[in-house]
CSV table of C-alpha atoms and ligand atoms in Angstrom, one decimal:
chain,number,residue,atom,x,y,z
T,1,MET,CA,23.6,-12.2,22.7
T,2,THR,CA,26.1,-14.5,23.8
T,3,ALA,CA,24.8,-17.5,21.7
T,4,ILE,CA,25.0,-15.1,18.2
T,5,LEU,CA,28.4,-13.4,19.4
T,6,ALA,CA,29.9,-17.1,19.8
T,7,GLY,CA,32.6,-17.8,17.3
T,8,MET,CA,34.8,-15.4,15.9
T,9,PRO,CA,31.8,-13.6,13.5
T,10,GLU,CA,32.5,-12.7,9.7
T,11,ARG,CA,33.2,-9.4,9.2
T,12,ALA,CA,30.5,-6.7,8.2
T,13,ALA,CA,30.5,-5.3,4.7
T,14,LEU,CA,30.7,-1.6,5.9
T,15,LEU,CA,33.9,-2.7,7.5
T,16,GLY,CA,34.9,-4.6,4.7
T,17,GLY,CA,34.0,-7.8,4.6
T,18,GLU,CA,32.2,-9.6,1.7
T,19,PRO,CA,28.4,-8.8,1.4
T,20,ALA,CA,26.2,-11.4,2.5
T,21,VAL,CA,23.8,-11.3,-0.3
T,22,SER,CA,25.2,-12.7,-3.5
T,23,ALA,CA,21.9,-14.6,-4.5
T,24,PRO,CA,20.1,-12.5,-7.6
T,25,THR,CA,16.7,-11.6,-7.0
T,26,PRO,CA,14.2,-12.2,-9.5
T,27,PRO,CA,14.1,-10.4,-12.5
T,28,TRP,CA,10.9,-7.7,-11.5
T,29,PRO,CA,8.4,-6.8,-13.1
T,30,LEU,CA,8.0,-9.8,-15.5
T,31,VAL,CA,8.0,-9.3,-19.3
T,32,ASP,CA,7.3,-12.5,-20.7
T,33,ALA,CA,6.5,-14.0,-23.9
T,34,GLU,CA,2.9,-13.4,-23.1
T,35,THR,CA,3.4,-10.0,-22.0
T,36,LEU,CA,4.6,-8.8,-24.7
T,37,ALA,CA,2.4,-10.6,-26.9
T,38,ALA,CA,-0.4,-8.7,-25.4
T,39,ILE,CA,1.1,-5.3,-25.4
T,40,THR,CA,1.6,-5.9,-29.5
T,41,LYS,CA,-1.8,-6.2,-29.8
T,42,VAL,CA,-3.6,-3.5,-29.0
T,43,ILE,CA,-0.8,-1.3,-30.2
T,44,THR,CA,-1.2,-2.8,-33.5
T,45,GLU,CA,-4.8,-4.0,-33.7
T,46,GLU,CA,-6.7,-1.9,-30.8
T,47,THR,CA,-6.2,1.3,-29.7
T,48,LEU,CA,-3.6,3.4,-28.4
T,49,CYS,CA,-6.1,5.3,-26.4
T,50,PRO,CA,-9.2,3.1,-25.3
T,51,VAL,CA,-11.6,5.6,-23.8
T,52,GLY,CA,-14.5,3.0,-23.4
T,53,ALA,CA,-14.6,-0.1,-21.7
T,54,GLU,CA,-13.6,-2.0,-24.3
T,55,GLY,CA,-10.8,-4.6,-26.2
T,56,THR,CA,-8.3,-5.4,-23.8
T,57,GLN,CA,-8.9,-2.8,-20.9
T,58,GLY,CA,-12.8,-3.7,-20.8
T,59,ASP,CA,-11.3,-7.4,-20.5
T,60,PHE,CA,-9.4,-6.6,-17.1
T,61,GLU,CA,-11.8,-4.4,-15.8
T,62,ARG,CA,-14.7,-7.3,-16.2
T,63,ARG,CA,-11.9,-10.0,-14.7
T,64,PHE,CA,-10.3,-8.2,-12.4
T,65,ALA,CA,-14.2,-7.3,-10.8
T,66,GLU,CA,-14.5,-10.9,-11.2
T,67,MET,CA,-12.0,-12.2,-9.6
T,68,HIS,CA,-13.1,-9.5,-6.4
T,69,GLY,CA,-16.5,-10.9,-6.6
T,70,ARG,CA,-17.4,-7.7,-7.5
T,71,ARG,CA,-19.6,-6.2,-10.4
T,72,TYR,CA,-17.7,-2.8,-11.9
T,73,GLY,CA,-14.2,-2.1,-12.5
T,74,LEU,CA,-12.9,1.2,-13.6
T,75,ALA,CA,-9.0,1.1,-14.7
T,76,VAL,CA,-7.1,4.3,-14.4
T,77,ASN,CA,-4.1,5.6,-14.5
T,78,GLY,CA,-2.5,5.3,-11.2
T,79,GLY,CA,-3.5,3.9,-7.7
T,80,THR,CA,-3.8,7.8,-6.9
T,81,ALA,CA,-6.6,8.2,-9.3
T,82,ALA,CA,-8.4,5.3,-8.5
T,83,LEU,CA,-8.3,6.7,-4.9
T,84,MET,CA,-9.5,10.4,-5.4
T,85,LEU,CA,-12.0,8.6,-7.7
T,86,ALA,CA,-13.0,6.3,-5.1
T,87,LEU,CA,-13.8,8.8,-2.5
T,88,HIS,CA,-15.4,10.6,-4.7
T,89,GLY,CA,-17.7,7.7,-6.3
T,90,ALA,CA,-18.1,7.0,-2.3
T,91,GLY,CA,-19.9,10.3,-2.0
T,92,VAL,CA,-17.4,11.9,0.0
T,93,LEU,CA,-18.0,16.1,-0.7
T,94,PRO,CA,-15.9,19.0,0.7
T,95,GLY,CA,-15.9,19.8,4.4
T,96,ASP,CA,-16.7,15.9,5.2
T,97,GLU,CA,-14.5,14.2,7.6
T,98,VAL,CA,-12.6,10.7,6.3
T,99,ILE,CA,-10.6,8.8,8.7
T,100,ALA,CA,-7.3,7.6,7.5
T,101,SER,CA,-4.1,5.8,9.0
T,102,PRO,CA,-0.8,8.3,9.3
T,103,PHE,CA,1.1,5.2,8.5
T,104,THR,CA,0.8,5.0,4.5
T,105,TRP,CA,2.0,6.1,1.4
T,106,GLY,CA,1.1,9.4,1.1
T,107,ALA,CA,-1.8,8.8,-1.4
T,108,SER,CA,-3.5,7.4,1.1
T,109,VAL,CA,-4.3,10.7,2.4
T,110,SER,CA,-4.1,13.0,-0.3
T,111,CYS,CA,-7.0,11.3,-2.2
T,112,ILE,CA,-8.9,12.9,0.9
T,113,LEU,CA,-7.1,16.8,0.6
T,114,GLN,CA,-7.8,16.5,-3.2
T,115,ASN,CA,-12.0,15.7,-2.5
T,116,LEU,CA,-11.5,18.9,-0.4
T,117,ALA,CA,-12.4,16.9,2.9
T,118,ILE,CA,-11.0,16.6,5.7
T,119,PRO,CA,-8.6,13.7,7.1
T,120,VAL,CA,-8.5,12.8,10.8
T,121,PHE,CA,-6.3,10.1,11.6
T,122,ALA,CA,-6.9,7.2,13.7
T,123,ASP,CA,-4.2,4.9,15.2
T,124,ILE,CA,-2.6,1.3,14.0
T,125,ASP,CA,-2.2,-1.8,15.3
T,126,PRO,CA,1.5,-2.0,16.6
T,127,HIS,CA,1.7,-5.6,15.0
T,128,THR,CA,0.0,-5.4,11.8
T,129,PHE,CA,0.4,-1.2,11.2
T,130,THR,CA,-3.1,-0.9,10.1
T,131,LEU,CA,-5.9,0.9,11.2
T,132,ASP,CA,-7.1,0.2,14.8
T,133,PRO,CA,-10.8,-0.3,15.1
T,134,ASP,CA,-11.6,1.1,18.6
T,135,SER,CA,-9.3,4.0,17.5
T,136,ILE,CA,-11.4,4.2,13.8
T,137,GLU,CA,-14.9,4.3,16.0
T,138,ALA,CA,-13.5,6.9,18.7
T,139,ARG,CA,-12.1,9.4,15.9
T,140,ILE,CA,-15.7,9.1,14.8
T,141,THR,CA,-18.0,12.4,14.3
T,142,PRO,CA,-21.3,13.9,13.1
T,143,ARG,CA,-19.0,15.0,10.2
T,144,THR,CA,-17.1,11.9,9.2
T,145,LYS,CA,-18.6,10.3,5.7
T,146,ALA,CA,-15.8,7.5,5.5
T,147,ILE,CA,-12.8,5.3,6.7
T,148,VAL,CA,-9.5,5.0,4.1
T,149,VAL,CA,-8.2,1.7,5.3
T,150,VAL,CA,-4.7,0.6,4.4
T,151,HIS,CA,-3.5,-2.8,4.2
T,152,ILE,CA,-0.1,-2.0,4.5
T,153,PHE,CA,2.6,-3.9,3.0
T,154,GLY,CA,0.3,-6.5,2.3
T,155,PHE,CA,-1.2,-7.1,5.8
T,156,PRO,CA,-4.8,-7.5,6.1
T,157,ALA,CA,-6.9,-5.0,8.2
T,158,ASP,CA,-9.2,-6.5,10.1
T,159,MET,CA,-12.3,-5.7,8.0
T,160,THR,CA,-14.6,-8.0,9.7
T,161,ARG,CA,-14.6,-5.3,12.9
T,162,ILE,CA,-14.0,-2.5,10.5
T,163,MET,CA,-16.4,-2.7,8.5
T,164,GLU,CA,-19.0,-3.8,11.6
T,165,VAL,CA,-18.0,0.0,13.4
T,166,ALA,CA,-18.7,1.7,9.2
T,167,ASN,CA,-22.1,-0.3,9.3
T,168,ARG,CA,-22.9,0.8,12.6
T,169,HIS,CA,-22.0,4.6,12.0
T,170,GLY,CA,-23.6,4.4,8.3
T,171,LEU,CA,-20.1,5.4,7.0
T,172,ALA,CA,-18.3,4.5,3.1
T,173,VAL,CA,-15.4,2.0,3.4
T,174,ILE,CA,-12.6,2.6,0.8
T,175,GLU,CA,-9.7,0.1,1.1
T,176,ASP,CA,-6.3,1.3,-0.6
T,177,ALA,CA,-5.0,-2.5,-1.6
T,178,ALA,CA,-2.4,-0.6,-4.2
T,179,GLN,CA,0.0,-2.8,-1.7
T,180,ALA,CA,-2.1,-5.9,-1.2
T,181,HIS,CA,-3.3,-7.6,-4.8
T,182,GLY,CA,-3.8,-11.4,-3.9
T,183,GLY,CA,-4.5,-10.8,0.1
T,184,LYS,CA,-6.9,-12.0,1.8
T,185,HIS,CA,-9.2,-11.4,5.3
T,186,ALA,CA,-11.3,-14.5,6.6
T,187,GLY,CA,-10.8,-15.8,2.9
T,188,ARG,CA,-12.0,-12.9,1.0
T,189,TYR,CA,-9.7,-10.3,-1.2
T,190,LEU,CA,-8.1,-7.6,0.2
T,191,GLY,CA,-9.8,-4.5,-1.8
T,192,SER,CA,-13.7,-6.4,-2.1
T,193,TRP,CA,-14.3,-5.6,1.2
T,194,GLY,CA,-15.4,-2.2,1.3
T,195,THR,CA,-17.6,0.4,-0.7
T,196,VAL,CA,-14.7,0.6,-3.1
T,197,GLY,CA,-11.2,-1.1,-3.7
T,198,ALA,CA,-8.0,0.9,-5.2
T,199,PHE,CA,-5.6,-0.6,-6.3
T,200,SER,CA,-1.9,0.6,-7.9
T,201,LEU,CA,-0.4,-1.4,-10.8
T,202,GLN,CA,2.6,1.1,-10.8
T,203,ALA,CA,5.4,-0.9,-11.6
T,204,SER,CA,6.6,-2.2,-8.2
T,205,LYS,CA,3.3,-3.2,-6.9
T,206,ASN,CA,2.3,-7.0,-6.5
T,207,LEU,CA,0.2,-7.1,-10.1
T,208,THR,CA,1.7,-4.3,-12.5
T,209,GLY,CA,1.2,-2.7,-16.0
T,210,GLY,CA,4.4,0.3,-15.2
T,211,GLU,CA,1.9,2.6,-14.4
T,212,GLY,CA,-2.1,2.2,-13.6
T,213,GLY,CA,-4.5,1.2,-11.3
T,214,ILE,CA,-7.8,-0.4,-11.2
T,215,LEU,CA,-10.9,0.8,-8.8
T,216,ILE,CA,-14.1,-2.0,-8.2
T,217,CYS,CA,-17.3,-2.0,-6.7
T,218,ASP,CA,-20.8,-2.9,-6.5
T,219,ASP,CA,-22.9,-0.2,-6.7
T,220,ARG,CA,-23.7,1.4,-9.6
T,221,ALA,CA,-24.0,4.9,-8.2
T,222,VAL,CA,-20.3,4.6,-7.0
T,223,TYR,CA,-19.2,3.5,-10.1
T,224,GLU,CA,-21.2,5.9,-12.2
T,225,ARG,CA,-20.4,8.8,-10.1
T,226,ALA,CA,-16.4,7.8,-10.2
T,227,MET,CA,-16.3,7.3,-13.8
T,228,SER,CA,-17.9,10.6,-14.4
T,229,MET,CA,-15.1,12.5,-13.0
T,230,GLY,CA,-12.1,10.8,-14.5
T,231,THR,CA,-13.1,10.0,-18.2
T,232,HIS,CA,-13.7,10.5,-21.9
T,233,PRO,CA,-17.4,11.2,-22.5
T,234,GLN,CA,-17.6,8.8,-25.1
T,235,ARG,CA,-17.1,6.7,-22.1
T,236,LEU,CA,-20.4,8.2,-20.6
T,237,TYR,CA,-22.2,8.4,-23.3
T,238,ALA,CA,-21.6,4.7,-23.7
T,239,GLU,CA,-22.2,3.3,-20.1
T,240,LEU,CA,-24.1,5.9,-17.8
T,241,GLU,CA,-27.4,4.6,-17.0
T,242,LEU,CA,-28.2,7.0,-14.0
T,243,PRO,CA,-29.9,10.2,-14.7
T,244,GLU,CA,-28.1,12.0,-12.3
T,245,PHE,CA,-24.8,11.6,-14.4
T,246,ARG,CA,-26.0,11.4,-17.3
T,247,GLU,CA,-27.3,14.7,-17.6
T,248,LYS,CA,-23.9,15.9,-17.2
T,249,ILE,CA,-22.0,14.3,-19.3
T,250,ASP,CA,-19.1,16.9,-20.7
T,251,SER,CA,-15.3,16.6,-20.6
T,252,LEU,CA,-14.8,18.9,-17.4
T,253,ALA,CA,-13.3,15.8,-15.6
T,254,PHE,CA,-9.9,15.0,-14.8
T,255,ASN,CA,-8.4,12.7,-17.6
T,256,TYR,CA,-7.5,9.3,-15.3
T,257,ARG,CA,-7.4,7.3,-18.7
T,258,MET,CA,-5.3,4.3,-18.2
T,259,HIS,CA,-2.7,3.7,-21.1
T,260,SER,CA,-3.8,0.6,-23.5
T,261,MET,CA,-0.5,-0.8,-23.0
T,262,SER,CA,-0.5,-0.8,-19.3
T,263,ALA,CA,-3.7,-2.4,-19.4
T,264,ALA,CA,-2.5,-5.1,-21.8
T,265,MET,CA,0.7,-6.1,-19.0
T,266,ALA,CA,-1.3,-6.3,-16.6
T,267,ASN,CA,-4.2,-8.0,-17.9
T,268,SER,CA,-1.8,-10.6,-19.3
T,269,GLN,CA,-0.6,-11.2,-15.6
T,270,LEU,CA,-3.5,-11.5,-13.8
T,271,GLN,CA,-3.0,-15.4,-14.6
T,272,TYR,CA,0.2,-15.8,-12.0
T,273,LEU,CA,-1.2,-12.9,-9.1
T,274,GLU,CA,-2.2,-16.2,-6.9
T,275,GLY,CA,0.9,-18.0,-7.5
T,276,TRP,CA,3.3,-15.1,-7.0
T,277,THR,CA,1.3,-14.7,-3.6
T,278,LEU,CA,1.6,-18.2,-2.4
T,279,ALA,CA,5.4,-17.4,-3.0
T,280,ARG,CA,5.9,-14.3,-1.9
T,281,GLY,CA,4.3,-15.6,1.4
T,282,ARG,CA,6.7,-18.4,1.6
T,283,ASN,CA,9.4,-16.3,1.1
T,284,ALA,CA,9.2,-14.2,3.9
T,285,LEU,CA,8.0,-17.5,5.9
T,286,ARG,CA,11.7,-18.5,5.0
T,287,LEU,CA,13.4,-15.0,5.6
T,288,TYR,CA,11.2,-14.9,9.1
T,289,GLU,CA,11.9,-18.7,10.4
T,290,SER,CA,16.1,-17.8,9.7
T,291,VAL,CA,15.5,-14.8,12.7
T,292,ARG,CA,13.4,-15.5,14.7
T,293,ASP,CA,15.5,-16.6,17.6
T,294,LEU,CA,17.6,-12.5,17.0
T,295,PRO,CA,16.4,-10.9,20.0
T,296,PHE,CA,16.4,-7.3,18.7
T,297,LEU,CA,13.7,-8.4,15.6
T,298,GLU,CA,10.5,-8.3,16.2
T,299,ILE,CA,8.3,-10.6,13.7
T,300,PRO,CA,4.3,-9.8,13.3
T,301,PRO,CA,2.3,-13.0,14.6
T,302,PRO,CA,1.5,-15.4,12.1
T,303,LEU,CA,-2.3,-14.8,10.7
T,304,LEU,CA,-5.1,-16.7,11.0
T,305,GLU,CA,-6.0,-19.8,8.3
T,306,THR,CA,-8.5,-17.5,6.8
T,307,ASP,CA,-5.9,-14.2,6.3
T,308,ARG,CA,-3.4,-14.2,3.7
T,309,HIS,CA,-0.5,-11.6,3.8
T,310,ALA,CA,0.1,-10.2,0.3
T,311,TYR,CA,3.7,-9.2,1.6
T,312,TYR,CA,4.6,-6.3,-0.9
T,313,ASN,CA,7.0,-6.0,1.6
T,314,ILE,CA,8.7,-8.0,4.6
T,315,PRO,CA,8.2,-6.2,7.6
T,316,PHE,CA,9.8,-6.1,11.0
T,317,THR,CA,10.0,-4.5,13.8
T,318,TYR,CA,13.0,-3.1,15.4
T,319,ARG,CA,14.0,-3.9,19.2
T,320,PRO,CA,16.7,-0.7,20.3
T,321,GLY,CA,19.1,-1.4,23.1
T,322,VAL,CA,19.4,-5.1,22.2
T,323,ILE,CA,22.2,-4.3,20.6
T,324,PRO,CA,24.4,-1.3,20.4
T,325,LEU,CA,23.2,-0.1,17.1
T,326,SER,CA,19.9,2.4,16.2
T,327,ARG,CA,17.2,1.2,14.2
T,328,ASP,CA,18.9,3.4,11.0
T,329,GLU,CA,22.5,2.3,11.9
T,330,PHE,CA,21.0,-1.4,11.5
T,331,VAL,CA,19.2,-0.7,8.0
T,332,GLN,CA,22.2,1.2,6.5
T,333,ALA,CA,24.3,-2.2,7.6
T,334,LEU,CA,22.4,-4.2,6.2
T,335,LYS,CA,21.9,-2.2,3.0
T,336,ALA,CA,26.0,-2.8,3.0
T,337,GLU,CA,25.3,-6.2,2.8
T,338,ARG,CA,23.4,-6.2,-0.1
T,339,VAL,CA,19.9,-6.3,1.7
T,340,ASP,CA,17.1,-4.1,-0.2
T,341,GLY,CA,15.9,-3.0,3.1
T,342,ASN,CA,14.6,0.6,4.2
T,343,VAL,CA,12.6,2.3,6.3
T,344,TYR,CA,8.8,2.9,4.8
T,345,VAL,CA,7.5,5.7,7.5
T,346,ARG,CA,10.1,8.0,9.3
T,347,VAL,CA,7.3,10.4,10.2
T,348,PRO,CA,3.3,9.5,10.7
T,349,LEU,CA,1.5,12.0,7.9
T,350,TYR,CA,0.0,14.3,10.4
T,351,LEU,CA,3.3,15.3,12.2
T,352,ARG,CA,4.6,16.2,8.7
T,353,LYS,CA,4.3,20.1,7.7
T,354,ARG,CA,1.7,20.1,5.2
T,355,PHE,CA,-0.6,18.8,7.8
T,356,GLN,CA,1.3,21.1,11.2
T,357,GLU,CA,1.1,24.4,8.7
T,358,HIS,CA,-2.6,23.2,6.8
T,359,ASP,CA,-0.6,23.8,3.6
T,360,TYR,CA,-1.5,21.1,0.5
T,361,PHE,CA,-3.9,24.1,-1.9
T,362,GLY,CA,-2.9,26.9,0.0
T,363,ARG,CA,-4.8,29.6,1.7
T,364,GLY,CA,-4.9,27.0,4.3
T,365,TYR,CA,-7.2,24.6,1.8
T,366,PRO,CA,-8.7,22.4,2.7
T,367,TRP,CA,-9.1,22.8,6.1
T,368,ALA,CA,-10.1,26.4,5.9
T,369,ILE,CA,-13.6,25.3,4.3
T,370,SER,CA,-14.4,24.4,8.4
T,371,GLU,CA,-15.1,27.4,10.8
T,372,THR,CA,-12.8,25.6,13.4
T,373,PRO,CA,-9.9,24.0,11.4
T,374,LEU,CA,-8.7,20.3,12.7
T,375,VAL,CA,-4.7,21.2,14.4
T,376,TYR,CA,-2.7,18.0,14.5
T,377,ARG,CA,-0.6,17.4,17.6
T,378,LYS,CA,2.4,14.9,18.6
T,379,GLY,CA,0.5,12.2,20.7
T,380,ASP,CA,-2.6,11.8,18.7
T,381,CYS,CA,-1.4,8.8,17.2
T,382,PRO,CA,1.3,7.1,19.9
T,383,VAL,CA,1.5,3.8,18.4
T,384,ALA,CA,1.9,5.1,14.9
T,385,GLU,CA,4.7,7.5,16.3
T,386,ALA,CA,6.1,4.8,18.0
T,387,MET,CA,6.3,2.3,15.3
T,388,ALA,CA,8.1,4.8,13.0
T,389,GLN,CA,10.9,4.8,15.3
T,390,VAL,CA,11.4,0.8,15.0
T,391,GLU,CA,9.3,-0.6,11.7
T,392,PHE,CA,11.6,-1.6,9.0
T,393,GLN,CA,10.9,-3.7,5.8
T,394,VAL,CA,12.9,-5.8,3.1
T,395,ASP,CA,11.7,-5.6,-0.5
T,396,GLY,CA,9.2,-8.3,-0.7
T,397,ASN,CA,9.1,-8.6,-5.1
T,398,TYR,CA,10.5,-12.0,-4.6
T,399,TYR,CA,7.7,-14.0,-6.4
T,400,GLU,CA,9.4,-16.8,-7.3
T,401,ASP,CA,10.6,-19.2,-4.7
T,402,ALA,CA,14.3,-18.2,-3.3
T,403,PRO,CA,15.2,-19.9,-0.5
T,404,GLU,CA,18.6,-19.4,-0.9
T,405,LEU,CA,18.1,-15.5,-1.6
T,406,MET,CA,16.2,-15.4,2.1
T,407,ALA,CA,18.7,-17.4,3.5
T,408,GLN,CA,21.4,-14.7,2.5
T,409,ILE,CA,18.9,-11.8,3.8
T,410,GLY,CA,18.6,-13.8,7.4
T,411,ALA,CA,22.3,-14.1,7.5
T,412,ALA,CA,23.1,-10.1,6.7
T,413,MET,CA,20.9,-9.7,9.7
T,414,ARG,CA,22.6,-12.2,12.4
T,415,LYS,CA,25.7,-10.8,11.1
T,416,VAL,CA,25.2,-7.2,11.5
T,417,GLY,CA,23.9,-8.2,14.7
T,418,GLU,CA,27.2,-10.1,15.5
T,419,ASN,CA,29.6,-7.2,14.5
T,420,ALA,CA,27.0,-4.7,15.9
T,421,ALA,CA,29.9,-3.9,19.0
T,422,ALA,CA,32.6,-3.2,15.7
T,423,LEU,CA,29.8,-1.2,13.6
T,424,ARG,CA,29.1,1.1,16.8
T,425,GLU,CA,33.5,2.0,17.1
T,426,TRP,CA,32.8,2.1,12.7
T,427,PHE,CA,29.8,4.7,13.3
T,428,ASP,CA,31.5,6.8,16.1
T,429,ALA,CA,34.1,7.0,14.2
T,430,LYS,CA,32.4,8.8,11.2
T,431,LYS,CA,30.3,11.0,13.3
T,432,GLY,CA,34.2,12.2,14.9
H,514,PLP,C1,-0.6,2.1,0.0
H,514,PLP,C2,-0.4,2.8,-1.7
H,514,PLP,N1,-1.8,3.7,-1.9
H,514,PLP,C3,-1.2,4.5,-3.0
H,514,PLP,C4,-0.2,4.3,-4.0
H,514,PLP,C5,-0.6,5.1,-5.2
H,514,PLP,O1,-0.8,4.4,-6.1
H,514,PLP,P1,0.1,5.3,-7.9
H,514,PLP,O2,1.7,5.2,-7.3
H,514,PLP,O3,0.2,3.8,-8.7
H,514,PLP,O4,-0.4,6.2,-7.9
H,514,PLP,C6,0.9,3.8,-3.5
H,514,PLP,C7,1.8,3.7,-4.5
H,514,PLP,O5,2.8,3.6,-3.5
H,514,PLP,C8,0.8,3.1,-2.2
H,514,PLP,O6,1.8,2.1,-1.5
């Protein structure tokens, strides 16, 4: 502490000083001339409602699947829809148990509930915030059908070990790669390891169409089952080959079709994804290097050479007790310095009211399907509960090299640390 307190610190913005960050954030999403031309083309030359896999949407599905070494791609209107169809496609049935992460965006788990299946939460690794393979294995029962793995913040989960556990127990694996486009594990793209990979293309995501999503898979039956539940009969007539699905073509499915303009935008930007991902990685390392000596922050350990973080966000762990500020006060002071910092998960999913009260569809469903509905308790996933108290992240939409911005964000963290005692007084005075 003495080192960072040496000299007169600049005044924190919350105390009336100048905010540490003045460099502009790269504009996001990028809408360049090529993207505009691609959007113009679909609205003038194609159809606004592509019910089949033809045209730009079909091109996007093929290119995205090919990039991941997968045979099939199905474009949909969001990551939530991609996940819901992914589980259905993988054969998850009402009452099945599906292992999930409690440290994620709700859609990684609502896809289980929406298939009338039961989420069973496994714990996470404290460094990568992704599912711990040993904890997954400990949660498997004869009723387990699948695992939803989330590459949260763009961190690659340990897919080698997770696939080994899943294969040993005959379980489907759904990868929620909504935050992980362009990331890799063992040299292979995230989203291309499991039975199905599901991606979001919503505006903040590493590849975007404004809104939208896509799922990828290799198994024809998985693809056809997913398609049967989410798209237009016209596409089903054109594409379905397997009799079990062809015999039931109708208009009773959900409408999860992607808008053609979203497909055009995402398709035109796919060429940039590799370069953007590498720049995000360089920026995150710049930021981490600039604050490595701050004793109140913990930085994730480096990844193996063959792994690649997609840095949807740049995550940190706050070490409480080192400076006299809570994690939330530290983040509030950072925001005043114009750092786009946030806490991602405050309460692990299973401790929230819907799970505590079994209230999703009402009347206790889907849990009421089982004779002894699963009860979620504090302590179920101790690592996730602990990480929810100390995690925070900095927005990661820095897809261009931004050394000045990264240096300023690092300086903001240092400055808040240096001002901690004065900030403590400010927060205490505010509490009154
Ligand atoms: C991890 C994760 N899964 C799923 C989703 C859902 O994607 P969408 O918003 O496109 O439905 C999101 C979106 O924020 C996400 O972050």
